[in-house]
Amino acid sequence: MSSSIHPTAEWHAMQDVFYRKHRIYQMQWAELDLARFRVAASSFGGPIALLRDDRLLLEAGPAPLLDSAIHVFSASGQTIGKIEYDGLQHIAGFSWNSREQLVCVQEDGTVRIFSLSGQDPTSFSLGPDASTSILDCRFWDQGLVAMTGDFRFIYVNDIGEPKPKVLADAHITEHPHSWAIVPPHLTLSHHVEVLASVGATVLSIDAVGVQDQLLDHGPYAHISVSPNGRLAALCSDQGGRRIQVVSMDFQRSFSEYSPQGPIFDDHLFDIAWCGSDAAVASFASGETLLLGPFGDTLSFTHDAPMHLVQELDGVRMFNALCHEFLCKVSEDAKSVFQIGSTSAAALLYDALDGIRAHSSRADETVRSIRDDMPQAVDTCIAAAGSEPVPELQQSLLRAASLGKSFLPVFSGDKLVDMCRSLRVVNCLSSYSVGIPVSLLQFQSLPFEEWVARLLNRNQHKLASAVCQYMEQPSDQVYIHWACAKIRASSTLDDDALYRALKDRLDTLPGSGIASYVDIAEVANHCGYQRLAIRLLHHEPRAANQVPLLISMGQDRAAMDEAIRSGDADLVYFVIFHLFKAMPLGEFFQVVSRTQAAGRLFERYCIDQNSPMTLSPNLRN
């Protein structure tokens, strides 16, 4: 085998199921005590944000990152940037959304949204219902729920178009022991629901009403909803710690476990889901517990408590020292690697080892597979997609290639696609990039999303190479690079910056980038108006040129471009803008300067029975 350690060395059995705990990174950040910080980690291998916990009294000293800024790191612990947070209000909650934007909710109800670079933040208010202050928040992909000082819940379904609304009043008179949300796409009503632990029971709260689940084993210190929305994990500290997995209607209990021993005496630090049928609990002692669907458990020991990040196919766990991924072993990997396996895929993999060792039995092993060879090849390819170790991926793909050579008819597209996808996945997961994703996660998002995540980290060269390798358009890479170049070039004049941009943009294969409007808009925003005008000369679509020229005050240029396009509606757009923005005399001078604009305006006035058709300026 290519690796000195057998793949099953990382496997942990739970009845007939295996789980793998694989170390992704040794964290690269400076020595940090994460207990001093509030932590927000993004899914899909996204960034980690650290904010000094202002609720703690910290001893003054040389400890790093104890300012008021939000420090952003990659999943490997390398610094990405720093968001200078100038708000005087306490941050009630913060989290990453699906676009890798950091959403911060302040006590006063103001929501601020930062990009990964911290530039050009946007904000909105949760409205008058947040006047009693915000105590806590929960988030999902593009939405959030905030709990107010009078224990009401305000929700926003889409922070891109915020419309704050209030859930039904549950008449809660004291702070819930814990609460969680069920995102809209997981509920039958397609509206967000809140599960709040109040007294010994749990209340289900939505926009319509409140339902008491009539439980009597509470209060619950933690509530966590499974990724498919069918199960909930409840952790109770009443009368001894107990973790219970129940159905979402709270009518059935699937598993229950009461951890015993001094390592579980510390409080429960975090709880999340590994897939949709196993819950993971992290304790302050550093112990991590995996609770299976039938009450079986696996326990892992760490030097410090682990922060948990729920993923599609597992859970990421990290502390100040290491970053690990816990997931279920796929059936394909079991078929190849399980000790004693006699499947066709296992025999094919062993045959590859035999060929490397120049064993005479390798050919006999391959021929013994015979009719099962297509299935063996497909299994090896699928197993490579579930393996996190590149060396094992290569061995499995070589085994599949070996088996393919014995088949008279077999399409190699599946093998080629797997090789290409895994190469990109491994590139994303490298220390320097720090986006640890599995193949399933990579395939669950559009390719453009992964390119955008590289661009968020200013990895332009890598993003361009990935687009070229995957045979995908790279326009967005060049556009993002040009915008970043303009923002960072405060010492260059318009002409020098134009030459630098054109030299690079002209190297793009084909006819160049599809649109220059985004670049011109950034140039104008950064004070390079002459540069913006020159860039707009290369814009092929006048409908994109004209509005930006108008916003820049280049009314005459906007009129010329509209007329040159031959689009009457676009000319009318400019005419009506000028009519509202200019004194009447100046307006007539501009319109009458071009015959086409004058005739169009005259026709409009005739259709509207306007006396302005009598103006001599229009008849010259």
XYZ file of C-alpha atoms in Angstrom:
620
model
C 0.000 0.000 0.000
C 1.065 3.605 -0.591
C 0.504 4.578 3.030
C 2.291 3.027 5.988
C -0.862 3.379 8.094
C -3.866 1.264 7.191
C -7.009 3.356 6.447
C -8.942 1.521 9.159
C -6.557 2.899 11.817
C -8.808 5.985 11.989
C -12.041 3.958 12.045
C -14.140 3.521 15.176
C -16.845 0.855 15.249
C -20.383 1.419 16.485
C -22.300 -1.816 15.960
C -22.066 -2.444 12.195
C -21.253 1.206 11.378
C -17.819 2.812 11.346
C -16.938 6.440 12.013
C -13.680 8.080 10.980
C -12.003 10.867 12.977
C -9.429 12.416 10.685
C -7.060 15.243 11.624
C -7.274 17.953 8.982
C -4.859 20.566 10.336
C -2.490 21.432 13.098
C -3.720 24.980 13.738
C -1.336 27.642 12.418
C -2.413 30.607 14.500
C -0.380 31.895 17.426
C -1.002 30.349 20.809
C -4.534 31.365 21.664
C -6.802 30.688 24.589
C -10.124 30.334 22.782
C -11.907 30.594 26.130
C -11.203 34.344 25.953
C -13.093 34.703 22.680
C -16.497 34.337 21.143
C -16.129 32.064 18.129
C -18.097 31.899 14.877
C -17.084 29.269 12.309
C -18.615 28.939 8.851
C -19.741 25.678 7.296
C -18.315 24.279 4.034
C -14.797 24.725 5.377
C -15.330 28.447 5.788
C -13.510 31.039 7.904
C -13.340 31.345 11.687
C -14.088 34.688 13.365
C -12.783 35.506 16.846
C -14.146 38.360 18.939
C -12.839 39.118 22.408
C -15.504 38.167 24.921
C -16.270 41.461 26.616
C -18.396 39.626 29.176
C -15.242 38.214 30.771
C -12.766 39.983 33.038
C -9.368 39.310 31.484
C -6.008 39.829 33.086
C -3.933 42.485 31.315
C -0.859 41.097 29.608
C 0.789 40.291 26.288
C -1.969 37.925 25.132
C -2.661 38.439 21.401
C -5.870 39.648 19.750
C -7.407 41.243 22.822
C -8.541 44.380 20.978
C -12.136 45.133 19.950
C -11.667 44.057 16.321
C -13.031 40.843 14.848
C -10.109 38.670 13.714
C -10.738 36.338 10.781
C -8.775 33.130 10.213
C -8.920 30.304 7.706
C -9.877 26.849 8.944
C -6.161 26.036 9.124
C -5.597 28.956 11.510
C -3.896 31.327 9.065
C -4.847 34.996 9.247
C -7.223 36.169 6.526
C -7.915 39.664 7.821
C -9.295 41.861 10.539
C -12.654 43.623 10.687
C -12.411 46.881 12.585
C -15.631 46.996 14.550
C -16.332 50.568 15.636
C -19.740 49.919 17.135
C -20.133 50.971 20.747
C -22.996 48.539 21.237
C -22.425 45.034 22.570
C -22.738 42.340 19.886
C -25.569 40.037 20.922
C -24.683 37.424 18.307
C -22.651 36.953 15.154
C -22.338 34.245 12.529
C -21.376 33.605 8.903
C -24.050 33.332 6.234
C -23.903 31.136 3.116
C -22.075 33.887 1.179
C -19.249 34.065 3.720
C -20.484 37.393 5.046
C -20.223 38.016 8.779
C -23.604 39.009 10.229
C -23.365 40.910 13.547
C -26.488 41.719 15.571
C -26.067 44.491 18.149
C -27.978 44.929 21.379
C -29.822 47.945 19.956
C -31.260 45.867 17.094
C -28.850 47.053 14.401
C -27.641 44.291 12.078
C -24.287 44.888 10.371
C -23.028 42.709 7.516
C -19.324 42.525 6.651
C -17.576 40.911 3.732
C -14.518 38.751 4.368
C -12.295 41.770 3.756
C -14.381 44.005 6.015
C -14.903 46.561 3.221
C -18.167 48.372 2.479
C -20.329 46.962 5.308
C -24.096 47.232 5.072
C -26.631 47.482 7.877
C -30.319 47.457 8.696
C -32.494 47.611 11.807
C -34.735 44.970 13.338
C -37.307 47.700 13.854
C -39.240 49.038 16.840
C -39.878 45.549 18.207
C -36.174 45.409 19.129
C -36.413 48.526 21.324
C -36.145 46.418 24.503
C -32.654 45.309 23.370
C -31.486 42.052 21.770
C -30.305 39.315 24.130
C -29.337 36.444 21.823
C -29.476 35.291 18.186
C -29.611 32.176 16.055
C -28.779 32.026 12.346
C -29.320 29.944 9.242
C -28.058 30.329 5.655
C -29.484 33.758 4.848
C -31.747 34.396 7.843
C -31.717 35.005 11.568
C -33.883 34.972 14.690
C -33.224 37.401 17.552
C -34.588 37.198 21.094
C -35.576 40.548 22.603
C -35.370 41.754 26.183
C -39.027 40.843 26.776
C -38.371 37.301 25.408
C -40.124 37.785 22.088
C -38.574 36.498 18.852
C -37.935 38.618 15.740
C -37.006 36.854 12.514
C -35.621 37.898 9.130
C -35.954 35.372 6.316
C -33.465 37.030 3.969
C -30.887 39.523 5.162
C -30.393 40.583 1.527
C -33.937 41.984 1.571
C -34.633 42.382 5.309
C -38.258 42.445 6.418
C -38.237 41.896 10.195
C -41.300 40.131 11.566
C -42.299 38.916 15.034
C -43.188 35.349 15.962
C -46.218 34.604 18.086
C -46.065 35.708 21.724
C -45.326 32.705 23.956
C -45.746 34.825 27.129
C -42.299 33.794 28.383
C -41.466 35.631 31.605
C -37.887 34.497 32.182
C -34.848 33.791 30.045
C -35.219 30.374 28.337
C -32.690 27.796 29.502
C -31.792 27.253 25.840
C -33.353 27.687 22.437
C -32.800 26.611 18.842
C -34.362 27.261 15.464
C -35.761 25.046 12.727
C -34.983 26.793 9.382
C -37.914 27.397 6.997
C -36.794 24.786 4.453
C -37.051 22.075 7.139
C -40.564 22.868 8.399
C -43.917 21.814 6.984
C -45.162 25.400 7.111
C -42.034 26.726 5.339
C -41.700 29.299 8.109
C -38.988 29.406 10.737
C -39.804 27.819 14.088
C -38.203 28.322 17.511
C -37.776 25.568 20.092
C -37.404 27.154 23.534
C -36.715 25.293 26.791
C -39.007 26.910 29.371
C -39.389 25.239 32.746
C -39.489 21.469 32.330
C -40.927 21.549 28.805
C -40.163 22.812 25.305
C -42.297 25.372 23.480
C -42.570 25.332 19.662
C -43.081 28.893 18.459
C -43.834 30.018 14.911
C -45.533 32.982 13.259
C -48.999 31.550 13.874
C -48.963 30.222 17.420
C -47.274 28.395 20.272
C -47.387 24.685 21.062
C -46.362 23.190 24.400
C -44.672 19.818 23.803
C -45.683 18.715 27.335
C -42.260 17.381 28.359
C -41.325 16.853 32.003
C -37.590 16.045 31.941
C -36.355 19.618 31.493
C -34.967 22.143 31.751
C -32.720 21.493 28.757
C -29.342 23.210 28.669
C -28.876 22.561 24.939
C -31.163 21.878 21.977
C -29.849 20.924 18.544
C -31.854 20.132 15.388
C -30.588 17.541 12.885
C -29.644 18.704 9.353
C -32.742 17.071 7.833
C -35.058 18.560 10.463
C -36.427 15.190 11.595
C -34.685 14.791 14.973
C -33.715 16.962 17.918
C -31.028 16.374 20.534
C -31.927 17.511 24.067
C -29.387 17.778 26.859
C -30.759 17.950 30.380
C -28.789 18.782 33.545
C -31.714 18.109 35.834
C -31.068 15.172 38.178
C -27.873 14.164 36.378
C -26.798 14.925 32.815
C -28.777 13.165 30.100
C -28.677 13.433 26.296
C -31.815 12.379 24.493
C -32.619 12.158 20.756
C -36.310 12.609 19.918
C -38.459 13.084 16.841
C -39.333 16.649 15.874
C -42.916 16.169 17.074
C -41.435 15.059 20.445
C -43.617 11.963 20.415
C -40.859 9.352 20.036
C -37.522 8.907 21.776
C -34.884 7.134 19.673
C -31.893 7.080 22.004
C -30.929 8.238 25.450
C -27.610 8.341 27.234
C -26.431 9.498 30.659
C -22.629 9.958 30.586
C -20.906 8.850 33.767
C -17.473 9.654 35.167
C -15.460 12.718 36.196
C -14.603 13.646 32.601
C -18.283 14.437 32.032
C -18.745 16.424 35.225
C -17.876 19.685 33.485
C -20.638 21.501 31.664
C -21.617 20.631 28.096
C -19.655 22.985 25.861
C -21.305 22.445 22.462
C -23.590 20.021 20.645
C -24.042 19.340 16.940
C -24.926 16.565 14.488
C -22.694 14.159 12.573
C -24.897 13.509 9.581
C -28.593 13.166 10.337
C -28.629 10.259 12.790
C -25.777 10.799 15.281
C -25.315 13.636 17.767
C -21.923 14.941 18.939
C -21.489 16.530 22.369
C -18.356 18.441 23.371
C -17.614 18.864 27.094
C -15.541 21.534 28.796
C -13.167 18.810 30.037
C -12.054 18.166 26.437
C -14.055 14.958 26.079
C -16.157 14.584 22.924
C -19.037 12.100 22.811
C -20.688 10.637 19.703
C -24.199 9.361 20.411
C -25.447 6.905 17.793
C -29.023 6.341 16.653
C -29.595 3.414 19.062
C -27.905 4.737 22.178
C -24.387 3.463 21.385
C -21.563 5.905 22.032
C -17.977 6.663 21.062
C -15.757 8.867 23.185
C -12.749 10.935 22.061
C -10.330 12.790 24.327
C -8.757 16.150 23.493
C -6.554 18.611 25.327
C -9.207 21.348 25.255
C -12.940 21.586 24.521
C -13.813 21.332 20.838
C -15.894 23.841 18.905
C -18.290 21.987 16.608
C -19.239 22.951 13.035
C -22.057 20.966 11.483
C -21.492 19.859 7.874
C -23.553 17.929 5.334
C -21.705 14.661 5.855
C -20.166 15.041 9.300
C -18.958 17.507 11.869
C -15.750 19.541 12.037
C -14.177 19.882 15.492
C -11.444 22.354 16.390
C -9.707 23.931 19.354
C -6.589 26.067 19.661
C -4.330 23.143 18.704
C -5.976 20.997 16.041
C -8.806 20.726 13.535
C -10.506 17.366 12.908
C -13.348 15.951 10.836
C -15.659 13.253 12.172
C -17.857 11.410 9.676
C -19.414 8.052 8.896
C -17.304 5.698 6.772
C -18.963 5.154 3.398
C -20.146 1.730 2.296
C -17.735 1.887 -0.648
C -14.745 2.472 1.628
C -15.903 -0.381 3.884
C -16.163 -2.667 0.876
C -12.521 -1.969 -0.067
C -10.725 -1.572 3.244
C -12.645 -3.503 5.908
C -10.501 -6.251 7.376
C -11.421 -9.594 5.812
C -13.426 -8.072 2.965
C -13.643 -10.362 -0.089
C -15.588 -7.971 -2.307
C -14.519 -7.506 -5.909
C -13.301 -3.977 -5.117
C -11.114 -5.266 -2.246
C -9.611 -7.920 -4.521
C -8.914 -5.324 -7.215
C -7.196 -3.076 -4.686
C -5.118 -6.013 -3.426
C -4.191 -6.855 -7.032
C -2.725 -3.364 -7.412
C -0.553 -3.995 -4.347
C 0.484 -7.303 -5.872
C 1.539 -5.663 -9.135
C 3.619 -3.118 -7.220
C 5.275 -5.987 -5.336
C 5.836 -7.890 -8.627
C 3.743 -10.768 -7.295
C 2.788 -13.522 -9.730
C -0.604 -13.834 -8.035
C -1.719 -10.332 -9.053
C -2.869 -11.475 -12.518
C -4.700 -14.435 -11.005
C -6.469 -12.122 -8.529
C -7.618 -9.788 -11.293
C -8.930 -12.627 -13.443
C -10.835 -14.087 -10.481
C -13.020 -10.976 -10.409
C -14.290 -11.549 -13.968
C -17.936 -10.423 -14.308
C -17.756 -8.272 -11.185
C -15.032 -6.016 -12.632
C -17.366 -3.096 -13.631
C -18.780 -3.003 -10.095
C -15.266 -3.203 -8.615
C -14.103 -0.254 -10.734
C -17.135 1.858 -9.791
C -16.664 1.016 -6.080
C -12.993 2.015 -6.126
C -13.854 5.312 -7.817
C -16.611 6.049 -5.282
C -14.355 5.046 -2.366
C -11.692 7.486 -3.611
C -14.297 10.255 -3.413
C -14.984 9.508 0.254
C -11.318 9.253 1.319
C -9.702 12.340 2.905
C -6.089 11.191 2.396
C -4.689 12.041 -1.082
C -2.347 9.022 -1.109
C -5.280 6.653 -0.592
C -7.289 8.504 -3.227
C -4.481 7.945 -5.720
C -4.201 4.245 -4.872
C -7.944 3.710 -5.279
C -8.019 5.553 -8.597
C -5.030 3.537 -9.837
C -6.867 0.365 -8.842
C -9.897 1.568 -10.816
C -7.668 2.338 -13.796
C -6.157 -1.136 -13.538
C -9.591 -2.745 -13.549
C -10.719 -0.573 -16.474
C -7.910 -1.954 -18.608
C -9.443 -5.433 -18.325
C -12.841 -4.280 -19.593
C -13.492 -4.266 -23.342
C -16.098 -1.498 -23.037
C -15.999 1.041 -20.240
C -16.459 4.797 -20.283
C -13.634 6.551 -18.515
C -15.608 9.768 -17.938
C -16.468 8.847 -14.365
C -12.822 8.190 -13.529
C -11.649 11.396 -15.204
C -14.316 13.505 -13.477
C -13.384 12.036 -10.096
C -9.695 12.780 -10.654
C -10.422 16.376 -11.602
C -12.831 16.992 -8.714
C -10.499 15.464 -6.125
C -7.585 17.529 -7.371
C -9.590 20.712 -6.800
C -10.855 19.474 -3.402
C -7.300 18.713 -2.259
C -6.148 22.103 -3.478
C -8.890 23.843 -1.495
C -8.008 21.802 1.602
C -4.302 22.700 1.562
C -2.861 24.657 4.481
C -2.273 27.761 2.372
C -5.915 27.951 1.235
C -7.562 26.470 4.326
C -10.969 25.435 2.955
C -11.338 21.809 4.126
C -14.217 20.265 2.189
C -15.237 16.764 1.275
C -16.219 15.754 -2.230
C -19.890 15.679 -1.207
C -19.679 19.260 0.060
C -17.813 20.352 -3.081
C -20.472 18.866 -5.338
C -23.368 20.313 -3.323
C -22.505 23.919 -4.263
C -22.183 25.393 -7.768
C -18.622 25.640 -9.049
C -18.944 29.438 -9.169
C -19.437 29.476 -5.381
C -16.041 27.868 -4.815
C -14.389 30.319 -7.181
C -16.066 33.161 -5.277
C -14.674 31.795 -1.991
C -11.168 31.803 -3.431
C -11.682 35.369 -4.645
C -12.892 36.408 -1.182
C -9.404 35.409 0.004
C -7.724 37.232 -2.933
C -6.477 33.898 -4.317
C -6.765 35.172 -7.899
C -3.977 33.103 -9.434
C -5.300 29.895 -7.913
C -8.897 30.732 -8.891
C -7.828 31.341 -12.493
C -5.898 28.041 -12.567
C -8.893 26.152 -11.135
C -11.235 27.658 -13.742
C -8.837 26.729 -16.516
C -8.399 23.205 -15.156
C -12.156 22.659 -14.861
C -12.730 24.306 -18.258
C -14.992 26.979 -16.772
C -15.207 30.720 -17.623
C -12.799 32.880 -15.643
C -14.431 36.289 -16.210
C -15.348 36.730 -12.557
C -11.711 36.103 -11.558
C -10.376 38.904 -13.747
C -13.159 41.280 -12.754
C -12.519 40.662 -9.046
C -8.764 41.071 -9.558
C -9.264 44.383 -11.366
C -11.528 45.705 -8.605
C -9.041 44.617 -5.921
C -6.204 46.242 -7.895
C -8.067 49.558 -8.036
C -8.860 49.520 -4.316
C -5.221 48.808 -3.438
C -3.634 51.320 -5.865
C -3.956 54.604 -4.013
C -0.597 55.898 -5.348
C -1.208 55.354 -9.098
C -2.862 57.901 -11.362
C -5.687 57.087 -13.767
C -3.484 56.524 -16.799
C -0.977 54.241 -15.072
C -3.762 52.215 -13.500
C -5.551 51.921 -16.852
C -2.421 50.551 -18.501
C -1.888 48.042 -15.672
C -5.465 46.811 -15.936
C -5.514 46.567 -19.722
C -2.197 44.691 -19.847
C -3.658 41.987 -17.644
C -7.229 41.948 -18.990
C -6.011 41.667 -22.565
C -4.382 38.335 -21.711
C -7.797 36.749 -21.113
C -8.448 34.157 -23.831
C -11.168 34.832 -26.358
C -12.831 38.224 -26.587
C -11.923 39.308 -23.029
C -14.228 39.827 -20.084
C -17.929 40.073 -20.757
C -18.527 43.346 -18.895
C -16.480 46.289 -17.625
C -19.291 47.905 -15.647
C -18.391 46.412 -12.253
C -14.769 47.508 -12.647
C -15.785 51.001 -13.754
C -18.175 51.314 -10.824
C -15.403 50.473 -8.337
C -13.055 52.911 -10.090
C -15.608 55.701 -9.811
C -16.278 54.843 -6.152
C -12.517 55.047 -5.422
C -12.207 58.465 -7.073
C -10.840 57.346 -10.466
C -13.537 58.918 -12.627
C -11.386 59.303 -15.746
C -10.398 55.663 -15.438
C -14.047 54.660 -15.079
C -14.991 56.560 -18.252
C -12.151 54.951 -20.230
C -13.158 51.497 -18.999
C -16.768 52.090 -20.008
C -15.610 52.658 -23.583
C -14.890 48.909 -23.663
C -18.345 47.960 -22.346
C -20.227 46.207 -25.190
C -23.719 46.777 -23.761
C -24.978 50.344 -23.772
C -27.756 49.433 -21.327
C -24.988 48.882 -18.755
C -22.949 51.935 -19.749
C -25.623 54.602 -19.674
C -26.901 54.335 -16.057
C -23.346 54.449 -14.674
C -22.428 57.449 -16.865
C -25.508 59.255 -15.569
C -24.618 58.482 -11.954
C -21.145 59.920 -12.633
C -22.644 63.179 -13.985
C -21.554 62.434 -17.568
C -24.921 63.335 -19.077
C -23.689 64.244 -22.554
C -21.634 61.043 -22.803
C -24.649 59.046 -21.653
C -26.783 60.629 -24.393
C -24.130 59.904 -27.047
C -23.865 56.236 -26.001
C -27.656 55.832 -25.894
C -28.040 57.238 -29.407
C -25.134 55.165 -30.705
C -26.847 52.011 -29.393
C -29.957 52.641 -31.524
C -32.190 51.743 -28.547
C -35.075 54.230 -28.386
C -36.023 53.190 -24.855
C -32.483 53.896 -23.674
C -32.557 57.340 -25.320
C -35.876 58.107 -23.618
C -34.319 56.991 -20.309
C -31.581 59.618 -20.701
C -34.006 62.296 -21.933
C -36.327 61.920 -18.938
C -33.362 61.959 -16.572
C -32.075 65.188 -18.111
C -35.562 66.709 -18.042
C -35.751 66.181 -14.275
C -32.142 67.123 -13.531
C -31.565 70.236 -15.692
C -33.081 73.696 -16.023
C -35.458 73.774 -18.976
C -33.268 75.987 -21.164
C -30.178 73.843 -20.675
C -32.255 70.712 -21.249
C -33.439 71.943 -24.654
C -29.871 72.796 -25.634
C -28.663 69.277 -24.822
C -31.596 67.522 -26.502
C -31.503 69.617 -29.626
C -27.753 69.023 -30.003
C -28.534 65.640 -31.543
C -31.220 65.259 -34.161
C -32.291 61.779 -33.023
C -32.881 62.852 -29.409
C -34.770 65.976 -30.496
C -37.086 64.008 -32.758
C -37.787 61.372 -30.135
C -38.645 64.004 -27.519
C -40.799 65.906 -30.025
C -42.685 62.712 -30.843
C -43.229 62.068 -27.148
C -44.557 65.596 -26.609
C -46.926 65.234 -29.562
C -48.240 61.947 -28.199
C -48.752 63.598 -24.795
C -50.256 66.832 -26.274
C -47.490 68.846 -24.592
C -47.032 72.558 -25.528
C -43.247 72.072 -25.389
C -43.344 71.018 -29.046
C -43.589 74.720 -29.848
C -40.070 75.286 -28.552
C -37.901 76.657 -31.384
C -34.925 74.734 -29.967
C -36.487 71.462 -31.048
C -37.285 72.669 -34.582
C -33.761 73.822 -35.453
